[in-house]
GROMACS .gro file of C-alpha atoms in nm:
model
  276
    1MET     CA    1   6.777  -1.167   2.412
    2GLN     CA    2   6.444  -1.249   2.576
    3SER     CA    3   6.205  -1.417   2.342
    4ARG     CA    4   5.829  -1.345   2.352
    5ALA     CA    5   5.576  -1.611   2.298
    6VAL     CA    6   5.374  -1.552   1.984
    7PRO     CA    7   5.023  -1.670   1.973
    8ASN     CA    8   4.921  -1.873   1.684
    9ARG     CA    9   4.666  -1.760   1.423
   10ALA     CA   10   4.370  -1.942   1.578
   11GLU     CA   11   4.435  -1.799   1.929
   12ARG     CA   12   4.494  -1.466   1.778
   13PHE     CA   13   4.147  -1.466   1.625
   14ARG     CA   14   3.984  -1.592   1.931
   15ALA     CA   15   4.136  -1.328   2.126
   16VAL     CA   16   3.981  -1.046   1.936
   17PRO     CA   17   3.642  -1.167   1.801
   18SER     CA   18   3.459  -0.829   1.841
   19ARG     CA   19   3.711  -0.618   1.651
   20SER     CA   20   3.589  -0.523   1.315
   21ALA     CA   21   3.846  -0.427   1.065
   22PRO     CA   22   3.752  -0.153   0.809
   23CYS     CA   23   3.701  -0.280   0.469
   24PRO     CA   24   3.951  -0.197   0.191
   25ALA     CA   25   3.916   0.146   0.033
   26GLY     CA   26   3.737   0.001  -0.278
   27ALA     CA   27   3.471  -0.169  -0.064
   28GLN     CA   28   3.451   0.093   0.208
   29GLY     CA   29   3.249   0.332  -0.018
   30ALA     CA   30   3.004   0.078  -0.139
   31LEU     CA   31   2.927  -0.103   0.184
   32SER     CA   32   3.022   0.172   0.456
   33ARG     CA   33   3.037  -0.088   0.740
   34PRO     CA   34   3.300  -0.328   0.904
   35CYS     CA   35   3.375  -0.647   0.746
   36GLY     CA   36   3.396  -1.007   0.889
   37ALA     CA   37   3.158  -1.167   1.149
   38ALA     CA   38   3.089  -0.825   1.314
   39GLY     CA   39   2.976  -0.700   0.966
   40SER     CA   40   2.732  -0.985   0.941
   41ALA     CA   41   2.617  -0.916   1.282
   42MET     CA   42   2.561  -0.555   1.215
   43ALA     CA   43   2.348  -0.656   0.932
   44GLU     CA   44   2.074  -0.763   1.177
   45LEU     CA   45   2.080  -0.425   1.391
   46PRO     CA   46   1.801  -0.198   1.378
   47GLY     CA   47   2.022   0.100   1.301
   48ALA     CA   48   2.178  -0.054   0.991
   49PRO     CA   49   2.129   0.129   0.670
   50ALA     CA   50   1.826   0.031   0.441
   51GLY     CA   51   1.937  -0.233   0.186
   52PHE     CA   52   2.163  -0.411   0.416
   53VAL     CA   53   1.921  -0.511   0.661
   54ARG     CA   54   1.744  -0.853   0.623
   55PRO     CA   55   1.417  -0.796   0.446
   56ALA     CA   56   1.096  -0.816   0.667
   57PRO     CA   57   0.908  -1.133   0.635
   58LEU     CA   58   0.591  -1.165   0.438
   59PRO     CA   59   0.271  -1.081   0.648
   60GLN     CA   60   0.129  -1.390   0.793
   61THR     CA   61  -0.199  -1.279   0.977
   62GLY     CA   62  -0.486  -1.105   0.864
   63TRP     CA   63  -0.436  -0.796   1.060
   64GLU     CA   64  -0.080  -0.761   0.897
   65ARG     CA   65  -0.220  -0.790   0.561
   66LEU     CA   66  -0.499  -0.544   0.651
   67SER     CA   67  -0.256  -0.282   0.787
   68GLU     CA   68  -0.053  -0.303   0.451
   69LEU     CA   69  -0.344  -0.166   0.267
   70TRP     CA   70  -0.269   0.191   0.427
   71ARG     CA   71   0.106   0.168   0.425
   72ARG     CA   72   0.324   0.334   0.146
   73ASP     CA   73   0.598   0.125  -0.013
   74GLU     CA   74   0.955   0.219  -0.080
   75GLN     CA   75   0.844   0.444  -0.366
   76GLN     CA   76   0.598   0.618  -0.135
   77GLN     CA   77   0.311   0.469  -0.326
   78LEU     CA   78  -0.004   0.335  -0.194
   79PRO     CA   79  -0.127  -0.015  -0.284
   80GLU     CA   80  -0.351  -0.068  -0.588
   81GLU     CA   81  -0.648  -0.151  -0.378
   82THR     CA   82  -0.635   0.167  -0.180
   83VAL     CA   83  -0.599   0.370  -0.503
   84ASN     CA   84  -0.883   0.194  -0.658
   85ILE     CA   85  -1.099   0.266  -0.346
   86ALA     CA   86  -1.027   0.653  -0.396
   87LYS     CA   87  -1.093   0.641  -0.779
   88SER     CA   88  -1.427   0.448  -0.724
   89ALA     CA   89  -1.545   0.712  -0.471
   90PHE     CA   90  -1.476   0.987  -0.722
   91THR     CA   91  -1.655   0.799  -0.997
   92ALA     CA   92  -1.949   0.730  -0.770
   93GLY     CA   93  -1.965   1.092  -0.668
   94VAL     CA   94  -1.968   1.212  -1.031
   95VAL     CA   95  -2.229   0.939  -1.126
   96GLY     CA   96  -2.454   1.033  -0.826
   97TRP     CA   97  -2.424   1.402  -0.919
   98LEU     CA   98  -2.540   1.332  -1.267
   99TYR     CA   99  -2.804   1.098  -1.158
  100GLY     CA  100  -2.964   1.348  -0.910
  101GLY     CA  101  -2.877   1.664  -1.090
  102LEU     CA  102  -2.986   1.612  -1.448
  103PRO     CA  103  -3.351   1.525  -1.384
  104ALA     CA  104  -3.367   1.819  -1.140
  105PHE     CA  105  -3.217   2.044  -1.414
  106VAL     CA  106  -3.483   1.947  -1.659
  107SER     CA  107  -3.764   1.957  -1.405
  108ALA     CA  108  -3.669   2.308  -1.287
  109ARG     CA  109  -3.626   2.441  -1.629
  110LYS     CA  110  -3.972   2.309  -1.729
  111ALA     CA  111  -4.128   2.444  -1.424
  112PHE     CA  112  -3.972   2.796  -1.475
  113VAL     CA  113  -4.103   2.802  -1.830
  114GLU     CA  114  -4.450   2.701  -1.709
  115SER     CA  115  -4.456   2.962  -1.429
  116SER     CA  116  -4.316   3.251  -1.623
  117HIS     CA  117  -4.586   3.295  -1.891
  118GLY     CA  118  -4.691   3.636  -1.749
  119GLU     CA  119  -4.342   3.786  -1.693
  120MET     CA  120  -4.195   4.028  -1.938
  121PHE     CA  121  -3.845   3.978  -2.072
  122GLN     CA  122  -3.632   4.217  -2.273
  123SER     CA  123  -3.537   3.947  -2.529
  124ARG     CA  124  -3.577   3.587  -2.602
  125ALA     CA  125  -3.204   3.524  -2.483
  126GLU     CA  126  -3.281   3.677  -2.146
  127ALA     CA  127  -3.567   3.431  -2.109
  128VAL     CA  128  -3.360   3.134  -2.198
  129GLN     CA  129  -3.077   3.231  -1.961
  130SER     CA  130  -3.325   3.274  -1.679
  131ALA     CA  131  -3.456   2.932  -1.744
  132HIS     CA  132  -3.099   2.793  -1.749
  133ARG     CA  133  -3.015   2.966  -1.428
  134ALA     CA  134  -3.313   2.801  -1.263
  135GLY     CA  135  -3.217   2.461  -1.387
  136LEU     CA  136  -2.855   2.516  -1.291
  137ARG     CA  137  -2.950   2.588  -0.935
  138SER     CA  138  -3.146   2.288  -0.916
  139PHE     CA  139  -2.869   2.076  -1.080
  140ILE     CA  140  -2.606   2.185  -0.808
  141ARG     CA  141  -2.848   2.156  -0.524
  142TYR     CA  142  -2.988   1.801  -0.593
  143GLY     CA  143  -2.680   1.685  -0.769
  144TRP     CA  144  -2.480   1.746  -0.452
  145ARG     CA  145  -2.735   1.566  -0.230
  146TRP     CA  146  -2.721   1.265  -0.438
  147SER     CA  147  -2.339   1.279  -0.508
  148TRP     CA  148  -2.209   1.254  -0.140
  149ARG     CA  149  -2.455   0.990  -0.056
  150VAL     CA  150  -2.361   0.769  -0.351
  151ALA     CA  151  -1.985   0.833  -0.291
  152ALA     CA  152  -2.005   0.749   0.082
  153PHE     CA  153  -2.200   0.430  -0.008
  154ALA     CA  154  -1.938   0.322  -0.261
  155THR     CA  155  -1.651   0.407  -0.049
  156MET     CA  156  -1.788   0.230   0.252
  157PHE     CA  157  -1.880  -0.085   0.044
  158ASN     CA  158  -1.524  -0.091  -0.112
  159VAL     CA  159  -1.341  -0.048   0.209
  160VAL     CA  160  -1.531  -0.324   0.371
  161SER     CA  161  -1.502  -0.556   0.073
  162THR     CA  162  -1.132  -0.498   0.025
  163GLY     CA  163  -1.064  -0.542   0.382
  164LEU     CA  164  -1.229  -0.863   0.412
  165SER     CA  165  -1.048  -0.983   0.103
  166ALA     CA  166  -0.709  -0.874   0.254
  167TYR     CA  167  -0.801  -1.026   0.593
  168ARG     CA  168  -0.920  -1.366   0.480
  169ASP     CA  169  -0.640  -1.355   0.185
  170LYS     CA  170  -0.894  -1.444  -0.078
  171THR     CA  171  -1.170  -1.276  -0.283
  172THR     CA  172  -1.517  -1.437  -0.280
  173ILE     CA  173  -1.870  -1.314  -0.357
  174SER     CA  174  -1.943  -1.351   0.029
  175ASN     CA  175  -1.715  -1.075   0.099
  176PHE     CA  176  -1.911  -0.829  -0.137
  177ALA     CA  177  -2.244  -0.959   0.015
  178ALA     CA  178  -2.129  -0.905   0.370
  179ALA     CA  179  -1.992  -0.550   0.266
  180GLY     CA  180  -2.331  -0.450   0.103
  181ALA     CA  181  -2.519  -0.573   0.408
  182PHE     CA  182  -2.299  -0.374   0.638
  183THR     CA  183  -2.305  -0.061   0.430
  184GLY     CA  184  -2.688  -0.074   0.384
  185ALA     CA  185  -2.746  -0.134   0.752
  186LEU     CA  186  -2.523   0.167   0.837
  187PHE     CA  187  -2.699   0.392   0.615
  188ARG     CA  188  -3.057   0.292   0.719
  189MET     CA  189  -3.013   0.230   1.090
  190HIS     CA  190  -3.145   0.573   1.187
  191LEU     CA  191  -3.493   0.459   1.077
  192GLY     CA  192  -3.506   0.202   1.347
  193LEU     CA  193  -3.534  -0.174   1.320
  194GLN     CA  194  -3.728  -0.177   1.005
  195GLY     CA  195  -3.501   0.055   0.834
  196LEU     CA  196  -3.201  -0.167   0.951
  197VAL     CA  197  -3.354  -0.478   0.816
  198GLY     CA  198  -3.448  -0.305   0.487
  199GLY     CA  199  -3.091  -0.171   0.454
  200ILE     CA  200  -2.939  -0.509   0.515
  201VAL     CA  201  -3.161  -0.662   0.236
  202PHE     CA  202  -3.090  -0.383   0.002
  203GLY     CA  203  -2.711  -0.394   0.051
  204THR     CA  204  -2.704  -0.763   0.015
  205ALA     CA  205  -2.912  -0.748  -0.315
  206PHE     CA  206  -2.667  -0.476  -0.433
  207GLY     CA  207  -2.347  -0.652  -0.328
  208VAL     CA  208  -2.407  -1.004  -0.470
  209PRO     CA  209  -2.447  -0.886  -0.843
  210ALA     CA  210  -2.172  -0.626  -0.792
  211GLY     CA  211  -1.952  -0.882  -0.644
  212GLY     CA  212  -2.042  -1.130  -0.937
  213LEU     CA  213  -1.947  -0.871  -1.194
  214LEU     CA  214  -1.633  -0.807  -1.045
  215MET     CA  215  -1.535  -1.174  -1.007
  216ALA     CA  216  -1.622  -1.207  -1.389
  217MET     CA  217  -1.384  -0.932  -1.470
  218TYR     CA  218  -1.109  -1.087  -1.239
  219GLY     CA  219  -1.171  -1.422  -1.424
  220LEU     CA  220  -1.121  -1.257  -1.755
  221ALA     CA  221  -0.796  -1.092  -1.624
  222GLY     CA  222  -0.673  -1.430  -1.493
  223GLU     CA  223  -0.616  -1.335  -1.122
  224THR     CA  224  -0.793  -1.120  -0.862
  225LEU     CA  225  -0.627  -0.813  -0.715
  226GLN     CA  226  -0.552  -1.005  -0.406
  227GLU     CA  227  -0.374  -1.289  -0.590
  228LYS     CA  228  -0.183  -1.025  -0.794
  229ARG     CA  229  -0.074  -0.848  -0.490
  230SER     CA  230   0.035  -1.170  -0.307
  231ARG     CA  231   0.229  -1.275  -0.613
  232GLU     CA  232   0.414  -0.940  -0.641
  233ARG     CA  233   0.486  -0.935  -0.275
  234GLN     CA  234   0.644  -1.276  -0.294
  235GLU     CA  235   0.852  -1.188  -0.597
  236LEU     CA  236   0.973  -0.869  -0.431
  237TYR     CA  237   1.046  -1.048  -0.107
  238GLU     CA  238   1.270  -1.310  -0.284
  239GLN     CA  239   1.449  -1.047  -0.492
  240LYS     CA  240   1.538  -0.857  -0.175
  241LEU     CA  241   1.638  -1.158   0.008
  242ALA     CA  242   1.864  -1.254  -0.268
  243GLU     CA  243   2.018  -0.912  -0.283
  244TRP     CA  244   2.061  -0.925   0.093
  245GLN     CA  245   2.233  -1.266   0.093
  246SER     CA  246   2.466  -1.146  -0.190
  247ARG     CA  247   2.574  -0.834  -0.010
  248LEU     CA  248   2.616  -1.043   0.322
  249SER     CA  249   2.847  -1.309   0.135
  250MET     CA  250   3.048  -1.012  -0.018
  251THR     CA  251   3.101  -0.868   0.335
  252GLU     CA  252   3.218  -1.192   0.466
  253ILE     CA  253   3.470  -1.250   0.176
  254LEU     CA  254   3.611  -0.894   0.221
  255GLY     CA  255   3.641  -0.964   0.593
  256GLN     CA  256   3.813  -1.296   0.541
  257THR     CA  257   4.050  -1.108   0.307
  258GLU     CA  258   4.131  -0.837   0.526
  259SER     CA  259   4.198  -1.083   0.816
  260ASN     CA  260   4.436  -1.264   0.605
  261ALA     CA  261   4.623  -0.950   0.493
  262GLN     CA  262   4.671  -0.855   0.862
  263GLY     CA  263   4.786  -1.209   0.960
  264ARG     CA  264   5.083  -1.229   0.712
  265PRO     CA  265   5.303  -0.960   0.871
  266GLU     CA  266   5.256  -1.090   1.220
  267MET     CA  267   5.352  -1.442   1.092
  268GLU     CA  268   5.666  -1.296   0.934
  269ARG     CA  269   5.749  -1.122   1.257
  270ALA     CA  270   5.696  -1.446   1.451
  271LYS     CA  271   5.944  -1.616   1.228
  272GLU     CA  272   6.216  -1.344   1.281
  273LEU     CA  273   6.171  -1.391   1.654
  274LYS     CA  274   6.223  -1.766   1.631
  275SER     CA  275   6.538  -1.711   1.434
  276TYR     CA  276   6.687  -1.516   1.720
   0.00000   0.00000   0.00000
């Protein structure tokens, strides 16, 4: 009987390095991927399922940190800084509406009372309602004029200051001063050079105390929003990296176990052939 040369175990593994044996039944459902060296290589592929791909590194450049401000996380939530910009815009709109609407309401109601002495009303209630309607029209009219302007100014100021803090990776009063100067210049540039200079001065005068107030609040809190975001980002990255390494190690262990299980029958067969 003609014997056949049986390759040893090392040669067998070198002959089929790209074959990826399926995981055992218990591990196939959890990992849903081949085991062994091929499984660890697939962990780096772009098409690998989420959770098994190596976590993306932390942003290193200012543009990368800036782009993260408008990117949703895994829970489809925007960063806290972006949410604060929207909240401040809404609050500024309400404050501007009250600032412009309430004086206009009082002034219009008083003017209506003074100008309606010669008019005849069926009752006192009708006269009061007419005065209130006149005041309400002025409240809506002038409140809206102030509301959108204040909301736009606050939104532009917060966008620039938040963007500078993210780009520079630090929060300083100079960020708020620059944001105020830019916003003031943008709102007054239509008035020419004199209006542009006046807008820069006004914006800087607004940005410095506003930035000082925010820095004082951050000091009481113990950290700025930028520092908090950097800390949370680092903690989340380390957690994801540890989970990825744990899954990768488990995959390699399962692959080695499967290879050993497939190698035993072949070794027994080789012994039988040698016995002939």
